[in-house]
């Protein structure tokens, strides 16, 4: 028993409620949101430390023993992800302070951001599949509000699509849970894993597994990503950045959890399907990223490419591939937030997202330009930066597993990603400067701080791979050996 | 000419009282019988809605000067607080405690910490239902 496990969920929750009470005290809300994220980050850092020493930490809510109550489980994978969530959200929060505007701040912007983070942290930490659904809904409802908040025309149009597709996928999620409960008679993930292992994963269970894959594919943008480019280009930059960094990653996390813990007995069917979907996702995302001349669209398609790459690590399912996926997942959360903030700052400066109307920004904004360059190289996977190590391990893993075509697509799409981002860099930053400083539509004052923070993080993560290697290996070990998880939940002290 | 709804006004005064009492009964019955915070909260909200429907909007606002959005926050704090209290004594989050007490009129009563949690649910439901309806109703200004 360890009450620390639930703190990353509770702290943003309490902070959000307090903010909702003091609706018009904007300064108070800003301070409280920073404090709450920092506290949640400290709690998750402590969790990472505890797990590295004592193994997986569990909390049985209400003191009910594991299969009967709801368990919260912090294994290394989840703990690393909530720590990254805190880092990303603090950067997006600092960006929002300067860019979101009083209109939105008065209408509960900060509380809903806290509720979003609460849902994300809860999804990472829960050990019960219905509780995962509830946390998904907490996260999604907060995201519905954040995507519509402000009520501009394009936001309303895209939010209808976003809400519809997510209501549908939540419904499918419920149906899948109902099937699983009817077959297995339990909802606790560890207990499910045990029972599936005892009964053997027959055709019926594999069908349910594929239904779960469709559900989480809809959430994560794995092949079923058609809602994503529109929805992610509608909301304001700070919100789009936090969506790109966190929301699809929760879907990816859920796929990882389900297919390493519960449905890992028929890799010939399920993991092959994931491999095909991941390959197609990467290719189509790469084509989309190259095709558009709109900054927001290019960045949104880059989100999709990364989803495919991370899941091809799961599809290969060797220890190297899983390590690579974890590295890339952490890297991608940070660098996707970074690139969205950078793109958003460009749009703030010139007042348009059409790439052909932007030129020569580097003369007046050298810092912004070179940080964009670093972010682009990091996304493409150039060695000293953080995207490299993950890609190497994923490629190695796919080759080991004999999925040469998947590794090949991964490498090919790296080029596509690099091309699409260099297109933004060369068209937007190079060339003749057609906007003087006083003709610009906005300023970068205060916006460069969070961007700089994330740039430092991506460089540090690239250079300091040795430092976190121990934790990532422990996380991969936990994913490859479901017994560790089951032991901790069902037989742990309490 | 304005119609005189005297029958409606008189009846709804009585009916509202009955609904309110019934909703409180449902709220307390939840532990051992059908009922609980959710349905109790909905009943309370419907009683208040009846008042809003029969009487003038601004009159009820004057009689009940409550901001229902604060109900949501208060309810959530109640619910979290009961869960949190157990962690202070070293128990897992959301552990519930109960004991039997001799109360003056009611006799032996089982009091549990699930009750304040349910009160939180009740407040949230009342707050959300009324916020939704009143926001839509006030939309045309």
Short mmCIF file of N, CA, C and O in Angstrom, two decimals, chain A residues 291-413:
data_model
loop_
_atom_site.label_atom_id
_atom_site.label_comp_id
_atom_site.label_asym_id
_atom_site.label_seq_id
_atom_site.Cartn_x
_atom_site.Cartn_y
_atom_site.Cartn_z
N UNK A 291 2.52 16.57 -48.01
CA UNK A 291 1.62 17.13 -49.01
C UNK A 291 1.17 18.56 -48.69
O UNK A 291 0.97 19.36 -49.59
N UNK A 292 1.03 18.89 -47.41
CA UNK A 292 0.36 20.15 -47.07
C UNK A 292 1.31 21.34 -47.05
O UNK A 292 2.50 21.19 -46.82
N UNK A 293 0.74 22.52 -47.26
CA UNK A 293 1.49 23.76 -47.15
C UNK A 293 0.93 24.61 -46.04
O UNK A 293 0.93 25.84 -46.10
N UNK A 294 0.40 23.96 -45.03
CA UNK A 294 -0.21 24.65 -43.90
C UNK A 294 0.50 24.14 -42.65
O UNK A 294 0.57 22.93 -42.42
N UNK A 295 1.04 25.05 -41.84
CA UNK A 295 1.87 24.63 -40.71
C UNK A 295 1.12 23.69 -39.78
O UNK A 295 1.63 22.64 -39.39
N UNK A 296 -0.11 24.07 -39.42
CA UNK A 296 -0.87 23.25 -38.47
C UNK A 296 -1.09 21.85 -39.00
O UNK A 296 -0.99 20.85 -38.27
N UNK A 297 -1.43 21.74 -40.29
CA UNK A 297 -1.70 20.43 -40.88
C UNK A 297 -0.44 19.57 -40.90
O UNK A 297 -0.47 18.38 -40.58
N UNK A 298 0.69 20.19 -41.28
CA UNK A 298 1.95 19.44 -41.33
C UNK A 298 2.27 18.86 -39.96
O UNK A 298 2.60 17.68 -39.81
N UNK A 299 2.12 19.70 -38.94
CA UNK A 299 2.44 19.24 -37.59
C UNK A 299 1.48 18.15 -37.14
O UNK A 299 1.89 17.17 -36.51
N UNK A 300 0.19 18.30 -37.49
CA UNK A 300 -0.78 17.28 -37.08
C UNK A 300 -0.44 15.94 -37.71
O UNK A 300 -0.53 14.90 -37.05
N UNK A 301 -0.01 15.95 -38.99
CA UNK A 301 0.34 14.66 -39.61
C UNK A 301 1.61 14.08 -39.00
O UNK A 301 1.80 12.87 -38.99
N UNK A 302 2.49 14.95 -38.48
CA UNK A 302 3.67 14.44 -37.79
C UNK A 302 3.32 13.66 -36.53
O UNK A 302 4.00 12.72 -36.16
N UNK A 303 2.22 14.08 -35.86
CA UNK A 303 1.74 13.32 -34.70
C UNK A 303 1.43 11.89 -35.12
O UNK A 303 1.78 10.92 -34.44
N UNK A 304 0.77 11.77 -36.28
CA UNK A 304 0.32 10.45 -36.75
C UNK A 304 1.52 9.55 -37.06
O UNK A 304 1.53 8.37 -36.71
N UNK A 305 2.55 10.12 -37.70
CA UNK A 305 3.74 9.32 -38.02
C UNK A 305 4.32 8.71 -36.76
O UNK A 305 4.67 7.52 -36.72
N UNK A 306 4.43 9.54 -35.71
CA UNK A 306 5.05 9.06 -34.47
C UNK A 306 4.25 7.93 -33.85
O UNK A 306 4.82 6.98 -33.31
N UNK A 307 2.91 8.01 -33.94
CA UNK A 307 2.08 6.93 -33.39
C UNK A 307 2.45 5.61 -34.06
O UNK A 307 2.63 4.58 -33.40
N UNK A 308 2.57 5.65 -35.39
CA UNK A 308 2.92 4.43 -36.12
C UNK A 308 4.26 3.90 -35.69
O UNK A 308 4.43 2.70 -35.48
N UNK A 309 5.24 4.79 -35.53
CA UNK A 309 6.58 4.35 -35.18
C UNK A 309 6.62 3.70 -33.81
O UNK A 309 7.21 2.62 -33.62
N UNK A 310 5.96 4.34 -32.83
CA UNK A 310 5.98 3.79 -31.48
C UNK A 310 5.34 2.41 -31.46
O UNK A 310 5.83 1.47 -30.84
N UNK A 311 4.22 2.27 -32.20
CA UNK A 311 3.53 0.99 -32.15
C UNK A 311 4.22 -0.08 -32.97
O UNK A 311 4.01 -1.27 -32.73
N UNK A 312 5.07 0.31 -33.93
CA UNK A 312 5.81 -0.74 -34.63
C UNK A 312 6.80 -1.38 -33.66
O UNK A 312 7.15 -2.55 -33.83
N UNK A 313 7.23 -0.64 -32.63
CA UNK A 313 8.05 -1.25 -31.59
C UNK A 313 7.29 -2.33 -30.84
O UNK A 313 7.82 -3.40 -30.53
N UNK A 314 6.01 -2.05 -30.57
CA UNK A 314 5.19 -3.05 -29.88
C UNK A 314 4.94 -4.26 -30.79
O UNK A 314 4.96 -5.41 -30.34
N UNK A 315 4.74 -3.97 -32.08
CA UNK A 315 4.45 -5.05 -33.02
C UNK A 315 5.61 -6.02 -33.09
O UNK A 315 5.42 -7.23 -33.18
N UNK A 316 6.86 -5.50 -33.06
CA UNK A 316 8.02 -6.38 -33.12
C UNK A 316 8.13 -7.20 -31.85
O UNK A 316 8.46 -8.38 -31.88
N UNK A 317 7.83 -6.56 -30.68
CA UNK A 317 7.72 -7.25 -29.40
C UNK A 317 8.99 -7.98 -29.01
O UNK A 317 8.97 -9.08 -28.46
N UNK A 318 10.15 -7.44 -29.33
CA UNK A 318 11.38 -7.95 -28.74
C UNK A 318 11.80 -6.94 -27.68
O UNK A 318 11.27 -5.82 -27.65
N UNK A 319 12.72 -7.32 -26.85
CA UNK A 319 13.07 -6.45 -25.74
C UNK A 319 13.67 -5.14 -26.24
O UNK A 319 13.37 -4.05 -25.73
N UNK A 320 14.50 -5.23 -27.32
CA UNK A 320 15.07 -4.00 -27.86
C UNK A 320 13.99 -3.08 -28.40
O UNK A 320 14.01 -1.86 -28.18
N UNK A 321 13.01 -3.66 -29.11
CA UNK A 321 11.97 -2.85 -29.70
C UNK A 321 11.13 -2.14 -28.64
O UNK A 321 10.78 -0.97 -28.79
N UNK A 322 10.85 -2.86 -27.54
CA UNK A 322 10.03 -2.24 -26.50
C UNK A 322 10.81 -1.13 -25.81
O UNK A 322 10.27 -0.05 -25.52
N UNK A 323 12.11 -1.35 -25.57
CA UNK A 323 12.94 -0.28 -25.00
C UNK A 323 12.90 0.94 -25.93
O UNK A 323 12.71 2.07 -25.49
N UNK A 324 13.05 0.66 -27.24
CA UNK A 324 13.01 1.76 -28.20
C UNK A 324 11.69 2.50 -28.16
O UNK A 324 11.66 3.74 -28.20
N UNK A 325 10.59 1.76 -28.05
CA UNK A 325 9.28 2.41 -28.00
C UNK A 325 9.15 3.31 -26.79
O UNK A 325 8.59 4.41 -26.88
N UNK A 326 9.67 2.85 -25.65
CA UNK A 326 9.54 3.66 -24.43
C UNK A 326 10.36 4.93 -24.58
O UNK A 326 9.88 6.04 -24.29
N UNK A 327 11.60 4.79 -25.06
CA UNK A 327 12.42 5.98 -25.32
C UNK A 327 11.69 6.93 -26.26
O UNK A 327 11.62 8.13 -26.02
N UNK A 328 11.15 6.37 -27.34
CA UNK A 328 10.55 7.24 -28.34
C UNK A 328 9.28 7.88 -27.84
O UNK A 328 8.96 9.03 -28.17
N UNK A 329 8.54 7.14 -26.99
CA UNK A 329 7.30 7.69 -26.42
C UNK A 329 7.62 8.90 -25.56
O UNK A 329 6.99 9.96 -25.68
N UNK A 330 8.63 8.77 -24.69
CA UNK A 330 9.01 9.89 -23.82
C UNK A 330 9.50 11.06 -24.66
O UNK A 330 9.09 12.21 -24.48
N UNK A 331 10.37 10.74 -25.62
CA UNK A 331 10.90 11.78 -26.51
C UNK A 331 9.77 12.48 -27.25
O UNK A 331 9.73 13.70 -27.36
N UNK A 332 8.83 11.67 -27.75
CA UNK A 332 7.81 12.24 -28.62
C UNK A 332 6.86 13.15 -27.85
O UNK A 332 6.40 14.16 -28.38
N UNK A 333 6.56 12.80 -26.58
CA UNK A 333 5.69 13.68 -25.79
C UNK A 333 6.33 15.05 -25.68
O UNK A 333 5.68 16.08 -25.83
N UNK A 334 7.64 15.08 -25.41
CA UNK A 334 8.31 16.36 -25.22
C UNK A 334 8.43 17.11 -26.53
O UNK A 334 8.07 18.29 -26.64
N UNK A 335 8.87 16.41 -27.57
CA UNK A 335 9.21 17.14 -28.78
C UNK A 335 7.96 17.51 -29.58
O UNK A 335 7.95 18.51 -30.29
N UNK A 336 6.86 16.76 -29.42
CA UNK A 336 5.62 17.15 -30.11
C UNK A 336 5.06 18.42 -29.49
O UNK A 336 4.62 19.32 -30.21
N UNK A 337 5.12 18.50 -28.16
CA UNK A 337 4.70 19.76 -27.53
C UNK A 337 5.58 20.90 -28.02
O UNK A 337 5.10 21.99 -28.36
N UNK A 338 6.89 20.64 -28.09
CA UNK A 338 7.83 21.68 -28.52
C UNK A 338 7.52 22.16 -29.93
O UNK A 338 7.43 23.36 -30.18
N UNK A 339 7.31 21.21 -30.85
CA UNK A 339 7.14 21.62 -32.25
C UNK A 339 5.80 22.33 -32.44
O UNK A 339 5.70 23.27 -33.22
N UNK A 340 4.77 21.92 -31.67
CA UNK A 340 3.49 22.62 -31.77
C UNK A 340 3.61 24.04 -31.22
O UNK A 340 3.03 24.97 -31.77
N UNK A 341 4.36 24.20 -30.12
CA UNK A 341 4.53 25.54 -29.57
C UNK A 341 5.31 26.41 -30.55
O UNK A 341 4.98 27.59 -30.74
N UNK A 342 6.33 25.83 -31.19
CA UNK A 342 7.11 26.59 -32.17
C UNK A 342 6.25 27.01 -33.35
O UNK A 342 6.24 28.17 -33.76
N UNK A 343 5.50 26.04 -33.90
CA UNK A 343 4.62 26.36 -35.02
C UNK A 343 3.60 27.42 -34.63
O UNK A 343 3.33 28.36 -35.39
N UNK A 344 3.05 27.28 -33.40
CA UNK A 344 2.07 28.25 -32.94
C UNK A 344 2.67 29.64 -32.81
O UNK A 344 2.02 30.64 -33.14
N UNK A 345 3.92 29.72 -32.35
CA UNK A 345 4.57 31.03 -32.24
C UNK A 345 4.76 31.66 -33.61
O UNK A 345 4.57 32.86 -33.79
N UNK A 346 5.13 30.83 -34.59
CA UNK A 346 5.25 31.36 -35.96
C UNK A 346 3.93 31.94 -36.43
O UNK A 346 3.87 33.03 -37.02
N UNK A 347 2.85 31.21 -36.13
CA UNK A 347 1.53 31.68 -36.58
C UNK A 347 1.15 32.97 -35.85
O UNK A 347 0.56 33.88 -36.44
N UNK A 348 1.51 33.06 -34.55
CA UNK A 348 1.26 34.29 -33.81
C UNK A 348 1.97 35.46 -34.48
O UNK A 348 1.42 36.56 -34.63
N UNK A 349 3.22 35.22 -34.91
CA UNK A 349 4.01 36.32 -35.48
C UNK A 349 3.44 36.83 -36.79
O UNK A 349 3.33 38.03 -37.00
N UNK A 350 3.09 35.92 -37.70
CA UNK A 350 2.70 36.37 -39.03
C UNK A 350 1.20 36.40 -39.23
O UNK A 350 0.71 36.96 -40.20
N UNK A 351 0.45 35.82 -38.29
CA UNK A 351 -0.99 35.90 -38.38
C UNK A 351 -1.60 34.97 -39.42
O UNK A 351 -2.78 35.08 -39.73
N UNK A 352 -0.82 34.05 -39.96
CA UNK A 352 -1.39 33.08 -40.89
C UNK A 352 -0.64 31.77 -40.74
O UNK A 352 0.50 31.75 -40.27
N UNK A 353 -1.31 30.67 -41.10
CA UNK A 353 -0.61 29.39 -41.03
C UNK A 353 -0.23 28.91 -42.42
O UNK A 353 0.27 27.80 -42.57
N UNK A 354 -0.49 29.74 -43.44
CA UNK A 354 -0.13 29.32 -44.81
C UNK A 354 1.36 29.55 -45.02
O UNK A 354 1.86 30.66 -44.95
N UNK A 355 2.05 28.45 -45.32
CA UNK A 355 3.50 28.50 -45.38
C UNK A 355 4.00 29.40 -46.50
O UNK A 355 5.05 30.04 -46.40
N UNK A 356 3.22 29.48 -47.58
CA UNK A 356 3.69 30.25 -48.73
C UNK A 356 3.68 31.75 -48.47
O UNK A 356 4.28 32.52 -49.22
N UNK A 357 2.97 32.17 -47.41
CA UNK A 357 2.92 33.62 -47.13
C UNK A 357 3.95 34.02 -46.09
O UNK A 357 4.01 35.18 -45.69
N UNK A 358 4.73 33.04 -45.60
CA UNK A 358 5.72 33.34 -44.56
C UNK A 358 7.11 33.26 -45.18
O UNK A 358 7.37 32.39 -46.02
N UNK A 359 7.98 34.17 -44.78
CA UNK A 359 9.33 34.12 -45.33
C UNK A 359 10.28 34.92 -44.45
O UNK A 359 9.90 35.95 -43.88
N UNK A 360 11.49 34.42 -44.31
CA UNK A 360 12.56 35.18 -43.69
C UNK A 360 12.38 35.55 -42.23
O UNK A 360 12.81 36.62 -41.80
N UNK A 361 11.80 34.65 -41.44
CA UNK A 361 11.60 34.99 -40.03
C UNK A 361 12.92 34.99 -39.26
O UNK A 361 13.00 35.55 -38.17
N UNK A 362 13.97 34.37 -39.79
CA UNK A 362 15.17 34.17 -38.99
C UNK A 362 15.91 35.47 -38.76
O UNK A 362 16.63 35.61 -37.77
N UNK A 363 15.70 36.46 -39.63
CA UNK A 363 16.42 37.72 -39.45
C UNK A 363 16.02 38.40 -38.13
O UNK A 363 16.88 38.86 -37.38
N UNK A 364 14.71 38.40 -37.85
CA UNK A 364 14.27 39.05 -36.62
C UNK A 364 14.14 38.09 -35.45
O UNK A 364 14.07 38.52 -34.30
N UNK A 365 14.08 36.82 -35.73
CA UNK A 365 13.86 35.85 -34.64
C UNK A 365 14.85 34.70 -34.75
O UNK A 365 14.45 33.55 -34.99
N UNK A 366 16.13 34.97 -34.58
CA UNK A 366 17.12 33.89 -34.75
C UNK A 366 16.94 32.77 -33.73
O UNK A 366 17.04 31.59 -34.08
N UNK A 367 16.62 33.14 -32.49
CA UNK A 367 16.50 32.12 -31.45
C UNK A 367 15.38 31.15 -31.78
O UNK A 367 15.53 29.92 -31.71
N UNK A 368 14.24 31.71 -32.19
CA UNK A 368 13.09 30.88 -32.57
C UNK A 368 13.47 29.95 -33.71
O UNK A 368 13.16 28.76 -33.70
N UNK A 369 14.16 30.53 -34.70
CA UNK A 369 14.52 29.75 -35.88
C UNK A 369 15.42 28.59 -35.54
O UNK A 369 15.17 27.45 -35.96
N UNK A 370 16.46 28.85 -34.74
CA UNK A 370 17.38 27.75 -34.46
C UNK A 370 16.78 26.73 -33.53
O UNK A 370 17.10 25.55 -33.62
N UNK A 371 15.87 27.16 -32.66
CA UNK A 371 15.20 26.16 -31.81
C UNK A 371 14.30 25.28 -32.67
O UNK A 371 14.18 24.07 -32.43
N UNK A 372 13.66 25.90 -33.68
CA UNK A 372 12.85 25.08 -34.60
C UNK A 372 13.74 24.06 -35.31
O UNK A 372 13.37 22.89 -35.48
N UNK A 373 14.93 24.52 -35.70
CA UNK A 373 15.87 23.62 -36.38
C UNK A 373 16.23 22.43 -35.49
O UNK A 373 16.19 21.27 -35.93
N UNK A 374 16.54 22.73 -34.23
CA UNK A 374 16.88 21.64 -33.30
C UNK A 374 15.71 20.68 -33.14
O UNK A 374 15.88 19.45 -33.19
N UNK A 375 14.51 21.25 -33.00
CA UNK A 375 13.33 20.39 -32.82
C UNK A 375 13.12 19.51 -34.04
O UNK A 375 12.78 18.33 -33.92
N UNK A 376 13.33 20.08 -35.24
CA UNK A 376 13.13 19.31 -36.46
C UNK A 376 14.13 18.16 -36.54
O UNK A 376 13.76 17.02 -36.85
N UNK A 377 15.39 18.46 -36.20
CA UNK A 377 16.40 17.40 -36.23
C UNK A 377 16.08 16.33 -35.19
O UNK A 377 16.25 15.13 -35.43
N UNK A 378 15.60 16.77 -34.03
CA UNK A 378 15.28 15.82 -32.98
C UNK A 378 14.15 14.90 -33.41
O UNK A 378 14.18 13.69 -33.16
N UNK A 379 13.14 15.47 -34.06
CA UNK A 379 12.02 14.66 -34.53
C UNK A 379 12.47 13.67 -35.59
O UNK A 379 11.99 12.53 -35.65
N UNK A 380 13.39 14.09 -36.45
CA UNK A 380 13.82 13.19 -37.51
C UNK A 380 14.76 12.12 -36.98
O UNK A 380 14.94 11.10 -37.62
N UNK A 381 15.36 12.35 -35.79
CA UNK A 381 16.22 11.33 -35.20
C UNK A 381 17.68 11.50 -35.53
O UNK A 381 18.36 10.53 -35.86
N UNK A 382 18.19 12.72 -35.45
CA UNK A 382 19.61 12.97 -35.70
C UNK A 382 20.37 12.73 -34.39
O UNK A 382 19.94 13.19 -33.33
N UNK A 383 21.52 12.02 -34.43
CA UNK A 383 22.17 11.46 -33.25
C UNK A 383 22.24 12.23 -31.93
O UNK A 383 21.72 11.67 -30.97
N UNK A 384 22.79 13.42 -31.81
CA UNK A 384 22.92 13.83 -30.41
C UNK A 384 21.59 14.14 -29.73
O UNK A 384 21.55 14.32 -28.53
N UNK A 385 20.51 14.19 -30.48
CA UNK A 385 19.23 14.60 -29.90
C UNK A 385 18.39 13.39 -29.50
O UNK A 385 18.73 12.25 -29.80
N UNK A 386 17.26 13.68 -28.84
CA UNK A 386 16.55 12.61 -28.13
C UNK A 386 15.84 11.63 -29.05
O UNK A 386 15.52 10.52 -28.64
N UNK A 387 15.54 12.01 -30.30
CA UNK A 387 14.78 11.08 -31.14
C UNK A 387 15.61 9.92 -31.67
O UNK A 387 15.08 8.94 -32.19
N UNK A 388 16.92 10.03 -31.54
CA UNK A 388 17.81 9.07 -32.17
C UNK A 388 17.72 7.69 -31.53
O UNK A 388 17.46 6.69 -32.20
N UNK A 389 17.91 7.67 -30.20
CA UNK A 389 18.10 6.39 -29.53
C UNK A 389 16.86 5.50 -29.68
O UNK A 389 16.97 4.30 -29.91
N UNK A 390 15.67 6.14 -29.59
CA UNK A 390 14.44 5.37 -29.72
C UNK A 390 14.33 4.76 -31.09
O UNK A 390 13.99 3.58 -31.25
N UNK A 391 14.63 5.56 -32.12
CA UNK A 391 14.50 5.06 -33.48
C UNK A 391 15.48 3.91 -33.72
O UNK A 391 15.13 2.93 -34.38
N UNK A 392 16.70 4.04 -33.20
CA UNK A 392 17.68 2.98 -33.40
C UNK A 392 17.18 1.68 -32.79
O UNK A 392 17.19 0.63 -33.45
N UNK A 393 16.68 1.77 -31.55
CA UNK A 393 16.24 0.54 -30.89
C UNK A 393 15.02 -0.05 -31.59
O UNK A 393 14.92 -1.27 -31.73
N UNK A 394 14.10 0.82 -32.03
CA UNK A 394 12.91 0.29 -32.71
C UNK A 394 13.31 -0.40 -34.01
O UNK A 394 12.86 -1.51 -34.31
N UNK A 395 14.20 0.24 -34.77
CA UNK A 395 14.64 -0.36 -36.03
C UNK A 395 15.34 -1.68 -35.77
O UNK A 395 15.08 -2.70 -36.44
N UNK A 396 16.22 -1.69 -34.76
CA UNK A 396 16.92 -2.92 -34.41
C UNK A 396 15.93 -4.02 -34.06
O UNK A 396 16.04 -5.15 -34.52
N UNK A 397 14.92 -3.63 -33.25
CA UNK A 397 13.93 -4.62 -32.82
C UNK A 397 13.13 -5.17 -33.97
O UNK A 397 12.90 -6.38 -34.06
N UNK A 398 12.70 -4.30 -34.90
CA UNK A 398 11.91 -4.80 -36.03
C UNK A 398 12.75 -5.71 -36.91
O UNK A 398 12.25 -6.72 -37.41
N UNK A 399 14.03 -5.40 -37.07
CA UNK A 399 14.88 -6.28 -37.87
C UNK A 399 15.07 -7.61 -37.18
O UNK A 399 15.03 -8.67 -37.82
N UNK A 400 15.26 -7.57 -35.87
CA UNK A 400 15.42 -8.82 -35.11
C UNK A 400 14.19 -9.71 -35.27
O UNK A 400 14.30 -10.92 -35.36
N UNK A 401 13.02 -9.07 -35.27
CA UNK A 401 11.78 -9.85 -35.35
C UNK A 401 11.48 -10.27 -36.77
O UNK A 401 10.46 -10.92 -37.02
N UNK A 402 12.32 -9.89 -37.72
CA UNK A 402 12.10 -10.28 -39.11
C UNK A 402 11.13 -9.38 -39.85
O UNK A 402 10.75 -9.68 -40.97
N UNK A 403 10.70 -8.30 -39.21
CA UNK A 403 9.78 -7.38 -39.90
C UNK A 403 10.59 -6.31 -40.64
O UNK A 403 10.55 -5.14 -40.29
N UNK A 404 11.32 -6.75 -41.67
CA UNK A 404 12.21 -5.80 -42.35
C UNK A 404 11.43 -4.68 -43.00
O UNK A 404 11.85 -3.53 -42.99
N UNK A 405 10.26 -5.02 -43.56
CA UNK A 405 9.47 -3.99 -44.24
C UNK A 405 9.04 -2.90 -43.27
O UNK A 405 9.05 -1.72 -43.60
N UNK A 406 8.72 -3.32 -42.01
CA UNK A 406 8.25 -2.33 -41.04
C UNK A 406 9.39 -1.39 -40.64
O UNK A 406 9.23 -0.17 -40.60
N UNK A 407 10.58 -2.00 -40.39
CA UNK A 407 11.74 -1.17 -40.08
C UNK A 407 12.07 -0.24 -41.24
O UNK A 407 12.41 0.94 -41.04
N UNK A 408 11.92 -0.76 -42.47
CA UNK A 408 12.20 0.05 -43.65
C UNK A 408 11.26 1.25 -43.73
O UNK A 408 11.69 2.38 -43.98
N UNK A 409 9.96 0.99 -43.50
CA UNK A 409 9.00 2.09 -43.53
C UNK A 409 9.35 3.12 -42.47
O UNK A 409 9.29 4.33 -42.70
N UNK A 410 9.78 2.61 -41.28
CA UNK A 410 10.16 3.53 -40.21
C UNK A 410 11.28 4.46 -40.65
O UNK A 410 11.22 5.67 -40.42
N UNK A 411 12.29 3.90 -41.31
CA UNK A 411 13.41 4.73 -41.75
C UNK A 411 12.98 5.69 -42.86
O UNK A 411 13.36 6.86 -42.87
N UNK A 412 12.15 5.16 -43.78
CA UNK A 412 11.68 6.01 -44.88
C UNK A 412 10.89 7.21 -44.35
O UNK A 412 11.07 8.35 -44.80
N UNK A 413 10.01 6.92 -43.36
CA UNK A 413 9.18 8.03 -42.87
C UNK A 413 10.01 9.03 -42.08
O UNK A 413 9.62 10.19 -41.98
#
